Coordinates of C-alpha atoms in Angstrom, one line a residue:
V1 CA 15.5 96.1 28.5
A2 CA 18.4 93.2 30.4
G3 CA 17.7 93.6 33.7
T4 CA 15.0 96.1 34.3
P5 CA 11.1 93.7 34.2
D6 CA 8.9 96.2 33.2
Q7 CA 10.9 98.1 31.0
V8 CA 11.1 97.0 27.0
D9 CA 13.2 98.8 23.6
V10 CA 10.7 100.5 21.5
V11 CA 12.2 101.4 17.9
V12 CA 10.0 103.7 15.5
N13 CA 11.0 104.7 12.1
V14 CA 9.1 107.5 10.9
K15 CA 9.4 108.9 7.5
E16 CA 6.8 111.8 6.3
R17 CA 5.0 112.3 4.0
S18 CA 5.2 115.3 1.4
S19 CA 3.0 118.6 3.0
G20 CA 2.3 119.5 0.0
Q21 CA -0.1 118.9 -3.3
F22 CA 0.0 120.5 -7.0
T23 CA -3.1 118.9 -8.6
F24 CA -4.2 119.1 -12.6
G25 CA -7.0 117.9 -12.7
L26 CA -9.9 117.2 -16.3
G27 CA -12.9 115.2 -16.4
Y28 CA -16.0 115.4 -18.2
S29 CA -19.4 115.6 -17.8
Q30 CA -22.2 115.5 -19.3
I31 CA -23.5 118.8 -17.7
G32 CA -20.6 120.8 -17.4
K33 CA -19.4 119.4 -20.9
L34 CA -14.9 119.8 -20.4
I35 CA -13.5 120.1 -16.7
T36 CA -10.5 121.7 -16.0
S37 CA -9.0 122.5 -12.7
V38 CA -6.1 122.9 -10.8
Q39 CA -5.5 122.7 -7.1
L40 CA -2.0 124.0 -5.1
D41 CA -2.8 122.3 -1.5
Q42 CA 0.4 123.4 1.6
A43 CA -1.0 121.1 4.6
N44 CA 2.5 122.0 7.2
F45 CA 2.5 126.2 5.9
L46 CA 5.5 127.0 6.8
G47 CA 6.2 124.4 8.9
T48 CA 2.7 126.2 11.6
G49 CA 0.5 122.7 10.6
N50 CA -1.6 125.6 9.9
R51 CA -3.8 124.2 5.7
V52 CA -3.5 126.6 2.8
G53 CA -5.2 125.7 -0.4
V54 CA -5.8 128.3 -3.4
G55 CA -7.9 126.9 -6.2
I56 CA -9.3 127.4 -10.2
Q57 CA -11.8 126.0 -11.9
K58 CA -13.5 126.1 -15.5
N59 CA -16.1 124.2 -17.3
S60 CA -18.7 125.5 -20.4
Y61 CA -20.5 127.1 -17.9
S62 CA -19.0 128.2 -15.2
K63 CA -15.4 129.3 -14.7
S64 CA -14.3 129.4 -9.9
F65 CA -11.3 131.1 -7.4
N66 CA -10.9 129.9 -4.4
F67 CA -8.1 130.4 -1.2
S68 CA -8.7 128.3 2.1
F69 CA -6.3 128.8 4.8
Q70 CA -7.3 126.1 8.1
D71 CA -5.9 125.7 11.9
P72 CA -6.8 121.4 11.9
Y73 CA -6.0 122.1 15.8
F74 CA -6.8 125.7 16.7
T75 CA -7.6 124.2 20.6
E76 CA -5.5 120.2 21.5
D77 CA -8.9 119.0 21.8
G78 CA -8.8 119.3 18.5
V79 CA -11.2 122.2 17.4
S80 CA -10.6 123.4 13.9
V81 CA -11.3 127.7 12.6
G82 CA -10.8 128.8 9.1
Y83 CA -10.8 131.1 6.4
N84 CA -12.7 130.8 3.5
V85 CA -13.0 133.4 1.0
R86 CA -14.0 132.6 -3.5
Y87 CA -15.5 134.1 -7.0
S88 CA -17.8 131.8 -8.8
D89 CA -19.2 133.3 -12.6
Y90 CA -21.9 131.0 -13.4
D91 CA -24.7 131.4 -16.8
F92 CA -27.7 128.4 -16.2
G93 CA -28.3 128.9 -19.6
D94 CA -25.7 125.8 -20.2
F95 CA -26.6 124.2 -16.4
N96 CA -30.4 122.8 -17.7
T97 CA -31.7 125.7 -15.9
A98 CA -33.4 128.5 -16.2
R99 CA -31.4 131.5 -18.2
Y100 CA -29.6 134.4 -16.4
T101 CA -25.5 134.8 -15.1
S102 CA -24.9 134.1 -11.6
S103 CA -21.5 136.5 -10.1
D104 CA -20.5 135.3 -6.6
A105 CA -17.1 136.9 -4.6
A106 CA -18.6 135.7 -0.9
G107 CA -15.7 135.8 2.1
E108 CA -16.8 133.4 5.3
A109 CA -14.9 131.8 9.0
V110 CA -15.8 128.5 9.5
I111 CA -15.5 126.1 13.1
G112 CA -15.3 122.0 13.2
I113 CA -16.1 121.1 16.6
P114 CA -15.8 117.2 17.8
L115 CA -17.9 115.7 19.5
S116 CA -16.6 112.2 19.2
E117 CA -15.1 109.7 16.6
T118 CA -17.9 109.1 14.6
D119 CA -19.8 113.3 15.3
S120 CA -18.9 116.5 14.8
I121 CA -20.3 119.4 14.4
Q122 CA -19.5 123.2 12.6
F123 CA -20.1 126.5 12.3
A124 CA -19.9 129.0 9.7
L125 CA -20.9 133.1 9.0
G126 CA -19.9 135.0 6.1
L127 CA -21.0 138.1 3.4
D128 CA -22.4 136.8 0.3
R129 CA -22.2 139.7 -2.8
N130 CA -24.0 137.9 -5.4
Q131 CA -24.6 140.2 -9.0
L132 CA -27.4 138.5 -10.9
T133 CA -28.3 139.6 -14.5
T134 CA -32.0 139.1 -16.2
T135 CA -32.5 140.2 -19.8
D136 CA -36.4 139.9 -21.0
G137 CA -37.4 138.0 -23.6
S138 CA -35.1 134.6 -22.5
T139 CA -35.2 134.8 -18.3
P140 CA -38.9 133.1 -17.1
P141 CA -40.9 136.0 -15.8
Q142 CA -41.3 134.8 -13.9
L143 CA -37.9 134.6 -12.1
V144 CA -37.5 137.9 -13.3
D145 CA -41.2 139.8 -11.6
Y146 CA -39.6 138.0 -7.5
M147 CA -37.3 140.0 -8.0
I148 CA -39.3 143.1 -9.0
D149 CA -41.8 142.0 -5.8
T150 CA -39.1 141.1 -3.2
L151 CA -35.4 144.1 -3.8
G152 CA -37.6 146.8 -6.6
D153 CA -37.8 147.8 -10.5
R154 CA -34.0 147.6 -12.1
E155 CA -33.1 150.2 -15.3
R156 CA -33.1 147.7 -18.3
Y157 CA -29.5 147.9 -20.3
F158 CA -28.2 146.1 -24.1
S159 CA -26.0 144.1 -23.6
T160 CA -22.7 144.2 -26.2
L161 CA -21.1 141.6 -29.0
G162 CA -17.8 142.8 -29.8
D163 CA -18.2 146.7 -30.1
S164 CA -21.1 145.9 -31.5
P165 CA -24.5 146.8 -29.1
I166 CA -27.6 144.9 -30.0
S167 CA -31.0 147.1 -30.8
F168 CA -35.1 146.2 -31.1
H169 CA -37.0 148.5 -33.8
E170 CA -37.8 151.9 -32.0
N171 CA -42.1 150.0 -31.9
D172 CA -40.5 146.6 -30.4
D173 CA -42.8 145.9 -27.1
R174 CA -40.2 145.7 -25.5
L175 CA -38.8 149.0 -25.5
T176 CA -42.0 151.0 -23.2
D177 CA -42.0 150.8 -19.5
P178 CA -44.1 148.0 -17.9
T179 CA -44.3 148.7 -14.7
G180 CA -44.5 153.0 -15.1
S181 CA -42.5 152.7 -11.0
L182 CA -39.4 154.0 -9.8
T183 CA -36.8 153.0 -7.7
P184 CA -35.5 154.2 -4.6
S185 CA -32.4 155.0 -3.5
E186 CA -32.3 151.5 -0.8
N187 CA -32.4 149.4 -3.7
D188 CA -30.5 150.7 -5.6
D189 CA -27.3 148.8 -4.1
E190 CA -25.0 151.5 -5.3
D191 CA -25.3 149.7 -9.4
P192 CA -23.2 151.5 -11.8
N193 CA -25.9 150.5 -15.0
T194 CA -28.6 152.3 -11.6
T195 CA -29.9 155.9 -11.7
D196 CA -32.1 157.2 -9.4
P197 CA -35.3 157.8 -10.3
L198 CA -35.1 155.3 -12.7
Q199 CA -35.1 156.3 -16.0
Y200 CA -34.9 153.2 -18.1
R201 CA -32.3 152.8 -21.3
Y202 CA -34.3 150.8 -23.3
G203 CA -32.9 147.3 -23.7
P204 CA -33.6 143.6 -22.7
N205 CA -31.4 143.6 -19.7
R206 CA -31.7 143.9 -15.6
K207 CA -29.2 143.3 -12.7
W208 CA -29.4 143.1 -8.9
I209 CA -26.8 143.4 -6.5
I210 CA -27.4 140.9 -3.5
N211 CA -25.7 141.3 -0.4
A212 CA -25.5 138.7 2.2
W213 CA -24.8 138.1 5.9
R214 CA -25.0 134.1 6.4
A215 CA -24.9 131.6 9.4
Q216 CA -24.3 128.3 8.1
I217 CA -24.7 124.9 11.0
G218 CA -24.0 121.7 10.7
W219 CA -24.7 118.6 12.0
A220 CA -22.8 115.2 11.1
R221 CA -22.7 111.3 11.8
D222 CA -20.5 108.9 10.2
S223 CA -20.0 105.0 10.7
R224 CA -18.9 104.0 7.9
N225 CA -15.9 101.5 7.6
D226 CA -14.9 103.5 4.4
F227 CA -14.5 106.8 2.5
L228 CA -14.9 105.5 -1.8
M229 CA -15.9 102.6 -0.9
P230 CA -18.0 101.1 2.1
T231 CA -19.7 98.2 2.8
R232 CA -21.3 98.9 5.8
G233 CA -22.0 101.7 8.6
T234 CA -24.8 105.3 8.1
Y235 CA -23.2 108.2 7.3
N236 CA -25.7 111.2 8.5
R237 CA -26.0 115.0 7.6
L238 CA -27.9 117.5 9.0
H239 CA -27.3 121.4 7.1
G240 CA -28.6 124.6 7.9
E241 CA -28.1 127.8 5.6
F242 CA -29.3 130.8 7.5
V243 CA -29.9 134.9 5.8
L244 CA -29.2 136.3 9.2
P245 CA -32.0 139.9 9.2
G246 CA -30.8 142.5 7.8
S247 CA -29.6 141.4 4.5
D248 CA -31.5 142.2 0.8
L249 CA -33.5 138.4 0.5
E250 CA -34.4 137.2 4.0
Y251 CA -34.2 133.3 4.1
Y252 CA -32.7 129.9 5.5
K253 CA -32.5 126.4 4.4
L254 CA -33.0 123.0 5.5
S255 CA -31.6 120.0 4.1
Y256 CA -31.2 116.3 4.9
S257 CA -28.3 113.1 4.1
F258 CA -28.3 110.1 4.9
E259 CA -26.4 107.2 3.7
H260 CA -27.0 102.9 5.7
Y261 CA -25.0 100.0 4.3
L262 CA -26.6 97.0 5.2
S263 CA -24.0 93.7 4.4
I264 CA -26.2 91.5 3.4
N265 CA -22.7 88.6 2.7
R266 CA -19.5 89.0 0.8
W267 CA -20.7 89.9 -2.3
L268 CA -23.5 91.6 -1.6
V269 CA -24.1 95.3 0.1
L270 CA -27.9 97.1 0.8
K271 CA -27.1 101.2 0.7
I272 CA -30.2 103.3 1.0
G273 CA -30.1 106.9 0.8
T274 CA -32.1 110.2 1.7
E275 CA -31.4 113.1 0.8
L276 CA -34.5 115.8 1.6
G277 CA -34.4 119.7 1.1
Y278 CA -36.3 122.4 2.5
G279 CA -36.0 126.5 1.6
D280 CA -38.4 129.5 2.5
S281 CA -37.9 133.7 3.6
Y282 CA -39.1 134.8 6.1
G283 CA -39.0 138.6 7.6
D284 CA -39.4 141.3 5.5
T285 CA -38.8 139.3 2.1
A286 CA -42.0 136.8 3.8
D287 CA -43.8 139.9 3.9
R288 CA -43.6 141.1 -0.2
L289 CA -46.0 139.7 -1.8
C290 CA -45.0 138.9 -5.2
Y291 CA -48.1 139.3 -8.2
E292 CA -48.0 137.2 -11.7
R293 CA -48.0 139.8 -13.6
D294 CA -50.9 140.0 -17.8
D295 CA -49.7 140.2 -21.3
D296 CA -49.4 143.7 -20.3
N297 CA -47.2 142.8 -17.2
V298 CA -49.0 144.8 -15.1
A299 CA -49.7 142.6 -11.9
I300 CA -52.6 141.5 -11.6
I301 CA -53.9 142.6 -7.3
E302 CA -55.6 138.5 -6.8
T303 CA -52.9 136.2 -7.5
G304 CA -50.9 138.3 -4.5
E305 CA -48.7 135.7 -2.0
K306 CA -45.6 135.2 0.4
C307 CA -42.7 135.8 -1.8
G308 CA -40.9 132.7 -0.8
L309 CA -36.5 131.4 -1.6
P310 CA -35.5 132.8 -4.0
F311 CA -35.1 131.8 -6.8
F312 CA -31.0 131.3 -7.0
K313 CA -31.2 128.6 -4.2
N314 CA -33.6 126.7 -5.5
F315 CA -33.3 122.2 -5.0
F316 CA -32.7 121.0 -8.8
A317 CA -32.7 117.2 -8.9
G318 CA -32.8 114.6 -12.3
G319 CA -28.6 113.2 -13.1
P320 CA -25.8 110.3 -12.1
Q321 CA -25.4 112.1 -8.6
S322 CA -29.9 112.6 -8.3
V323 CA -32.3 110.5 -9.8
R324 CA -30.6 108.8 -13.1
G325 CA -32.6 107.8 -16.8
F326 CA -33.1 111.2 -16.0
E327 CA -30.9 114.7 -17.8
T328 CA -29.9 117.1 -15.5
N329 CA -31.7 119.6 -13.3
T330 CA -35.1 119.1 -15.6
L331 CA -37.4 117.3 -12.5
G332 CA -40.5 119.6 -11.2
P333 CA -41.1 123.2 -11.8
F334 CA -40.6 124.5 -15.2
Y335 CA -40.9 127.1 -18.2
Q336 CA -41.3 127.1 -21.0
V337 CA -42.0 128.8 -24.4
G338 CA -43.1 126.3 -28.3
N339 CA -41.4 123.1 -27.8
L340 CA -39.2 121.2 -25.6
S341 CA -36.1 122.2 -26.6
L342 CA -36.6 125.6 -25.1
R343 CA -37.7 123.8 -21.6
Q344 CA -36.5 126.4 -18.9
P345 CA -36.2 124.1 -15.8
L346 CA -37.0 126.4 -12.0
G347 CA -35.8 123.8 -9.6
G348 CA -38.4 123.9 -5.9
A349 CA -38.1 125.5 -2.6
V350 CA -38.8 121.4 -1.4
K351 CA -36.6 118.5 -2.5
A352 CA -37.4 114.8 -1.9
T353 CA -34.4 111.8 -3.4
G354 CA -33.8 108.7 -2.5
T355 CA -32.1 105.3 -3.6
F356 CA -32.2 101.8 -2.8
E357 CA -28.9 100.4 -4.5
F358 CA -27.4 96.7 -4.2
L359 CA -23.8 97.0 -4.3
F360 CA -20.9 94.0 -5.8
P361 CA -17.9 94.7 -3.9
T362 CA -15.9 91.9 -4.7
L363 CA -17.2 91.4 -8.1
F364 CA -13.9 92.6 -9.5
D365 CA -10.6 91.5 -8.3
S366 CA -9.7 95.4 -8.0
R367 CA -10.9 97.1 -4.2
G368 CA -11.6 99.8 -6.7
T369 CA -14.3 98.8 -8.7
R370 CA -17.2 97.5 -8.0
L371 CA -21.1 97.1 -9.8
S372 CA -24.5 98.2 -8.2
A373 CA -27.9 97.6 -9.3
F374 CA -30.1 100.1 -7.6
V375 CA -34.1 101.9 -7.8
D376 CA -33.8 105.9 -7.9
Y377 CA -36.8 108.1 -7.1
G378 CA -37.5 111.9 -5.9
N379 CA -38.0 115.0 -6.9
V380 CA -38.2 118.4 -6.5
F381 CA -41.7 121.1 -5.8
A382 CA -42.3 124.9 -5.7
S383 CA -44.0 124.2 -2.2
P384 CA -45.1 122.0 -0.1
R385 CA -48.3 122.1 -0.8
D386 CA -47.1 120.9 -4.6
V387 CA -46.1 117.7 -2.5
E388 CA -47.8 115.0 -4.3
L389 CA -46.3 111.2 -4.7
R390 CA -47.8 110.8 -8.3
E391 CA -45.4 113.5 -8.7
F392 CA -42.5 111.1 -8.1
R393 CA -40.2 110.3 -11.0
F394 CA -38.9 106.4 -10.7
S395 CA -35.8 104.7 -12.6
A396 CA -34.1 101.5 -12.4
G397 CA -30.7 100.0 -13.9
V398 CA -27.4 99.3 -13.3
A399 CA -24.4 101.0 -13.0
L400 CA -20.7 100.2 -12.7
Q401 CA -17.6 103.0 -9.7
W402 CA -14.4 102.4 -10.9
Q403 CA -11.2 104.8 -8.5
S404 CA -9.2 104.8 -11.7
P405 CA -5.8 105.9 -12.4
M406 CA -7.6 109.3 -13.3
G407 CA -9.6 109.6 -11.1
P408 CA -13.1 107.8 -10.3
I409 CA -15.3 107.3 -13.1
G410 CA -19.2 106.1 -13.1
I411 CA -21.3 104.8 -16.2
S412 CA -25.1 104.1 -15.5
W413 CA -27.6 103.3 -17.8
A414 CA -31.7 103.8 -16.6
M415 CA -35.0 103.2 -17.6
P416 CA -37.0 105.6 -16.3
F417 CA -40.3 103.8 -15.2
Q418 CA -42.4 106.3 -14.0
T419 CA -42.5 110.1 -15.8
D420 CA -44.4 112.5 -17.0
R421 CA -44.1 112.7 -21.2
N422 CA -42.8 115.8 -21.5
D423 CA -39.7 114.9 -18.5
R424 CA -36.4 114.7 -21.0
V425 CA -34.4 111.1 -20.3
E426 CA -31.1 110.5 -20.8
R427 CA -31.0 106.6 -20.0
L428 CA -26.5 106.5 -20.3
Q429 CA -25.1 109.1 -18.4
F430 CA -21.5 109.6 -17.4
S431 CA -18.4 110.9 -15.4
F432 CA -14.6 111.0 -15.8
G433 CA -11.7 113.0 -14.2
G434 CA -9.5 113.0 -11.1
Q435 CA -6.0 114.3 -10.5
F436 CA -3.0 113.1 -12.3

C-alpha cells in the first residue's frame, strides 16, 4: 500500500465449488456380480453447511438403502455430529457364506472429535433390528442350534415359490418336533410367525428377530501423503463394537487395521499391512451353553460350551480385499455335506491377515496407475484356541491398480503356496466400478 511500509493489498479470487452431487454407480466383482448404486449428496443443505446423503445399492446377494445427516462443525473446534439410518436385505447363500437370509434395519447417532491433524476419535450409539431366517436342510445345523440355544426355538413355516407353498411328504423326518420345547413368551419378539405356547406348523423355515443396542468407538491416525495412491506414511485404525446389556444377544467385536508405506526410492515403495479381529459374547449370552446334536437332533449334554460370537457377526477372509488367490470369504471354518461345491464357509471369531507389497508407482505415466508384487497371508479361526501358524494361508502374485474415468479397477493374479486340499483357489481376480 503506497505510503505505508507495513501493509500490502491482497486480492483473493474465490470460485465456489458445487455443493451437490448425483452419482450413478456401475460395477462388477466376482462375488457381487453386477453392482448398481444411486447416491444423492448435498454438502451444503439449504445453505446450512450440513451434509445430507441418500443412497441405494443392489447386487446379486444384497440390496440396501441408507440416509445420513452430518453437521461437520457442530462446534468451532471441528467436532461433528451426525445421524445414519439404513436398511439392508442379504441372501448370504449367494455371498460365499452359510445359507441364511437377513434383513437388518438400524439407526445411529455419531460424534467425531478431531485430536490433531492426523488423529481423530469417533463415538456412535444406535439401535439394530435384525430379522434372520434359517432353513432346515440348507442352513448349517450348528447355526440353527446356536439360535435355539441362545434365544429358544421358533415356529417352523413354509416358504412359497410364487403362489405354491413348498411341501413335504407326510412321513418326512423334517415334519417331527426335534426338541419338544416351548418358546417362552419373552423370546418371541412379537414375531407374527410365532405363537405361545409354540405350535409347530411343520416346515423348513424358522425366523428370529434380534434387537440390539449397539455402541461403537474408534480411533484413527492417518499420516499418509495421499489417500488413493500413498507412497509414504502410516495408517492405524482401532475399532470396537459393543452390544449393550439388555439386548437379545450380548457380544462385542474388536478390530485393528495397520498400513505403513516406506519409500525405498523414486520408483519403489514397500507397503506393510495387517488386519486383526476378535469377537466374543458376554453376559447372559456367554452364560448359556451351546450343544452339538446327534442324528435325532437331541442335544449331547457333554458337548456344552459357552455360546460365543453370533455367527452373523463372524469375520471372513479370502478374496481381492484380503488374501488374494483364494475365493472371497472362503478361508477358515466351513460346513460341508457332499462335494466341494456344497461347502458353506462359516467365518470365525478371530481374524489375522496381512500383506507385504512392493509398489511401482512411477512405472506408468498416469498418476492413478501402478503395478505391484505382493505376498498375502492369513486366515480366520473359530476361537483363539484354534489359532495355529500352520493353518495360515499364503499366496504371492502381481496386481494392477488403475483409477480409470469409470472408477477404480483392480486386477490381480496370485499363486497360493500354502494351502489345504479343500481350499477354493481363484488365481485371477478382478473388480471394477465407480461413479460417472
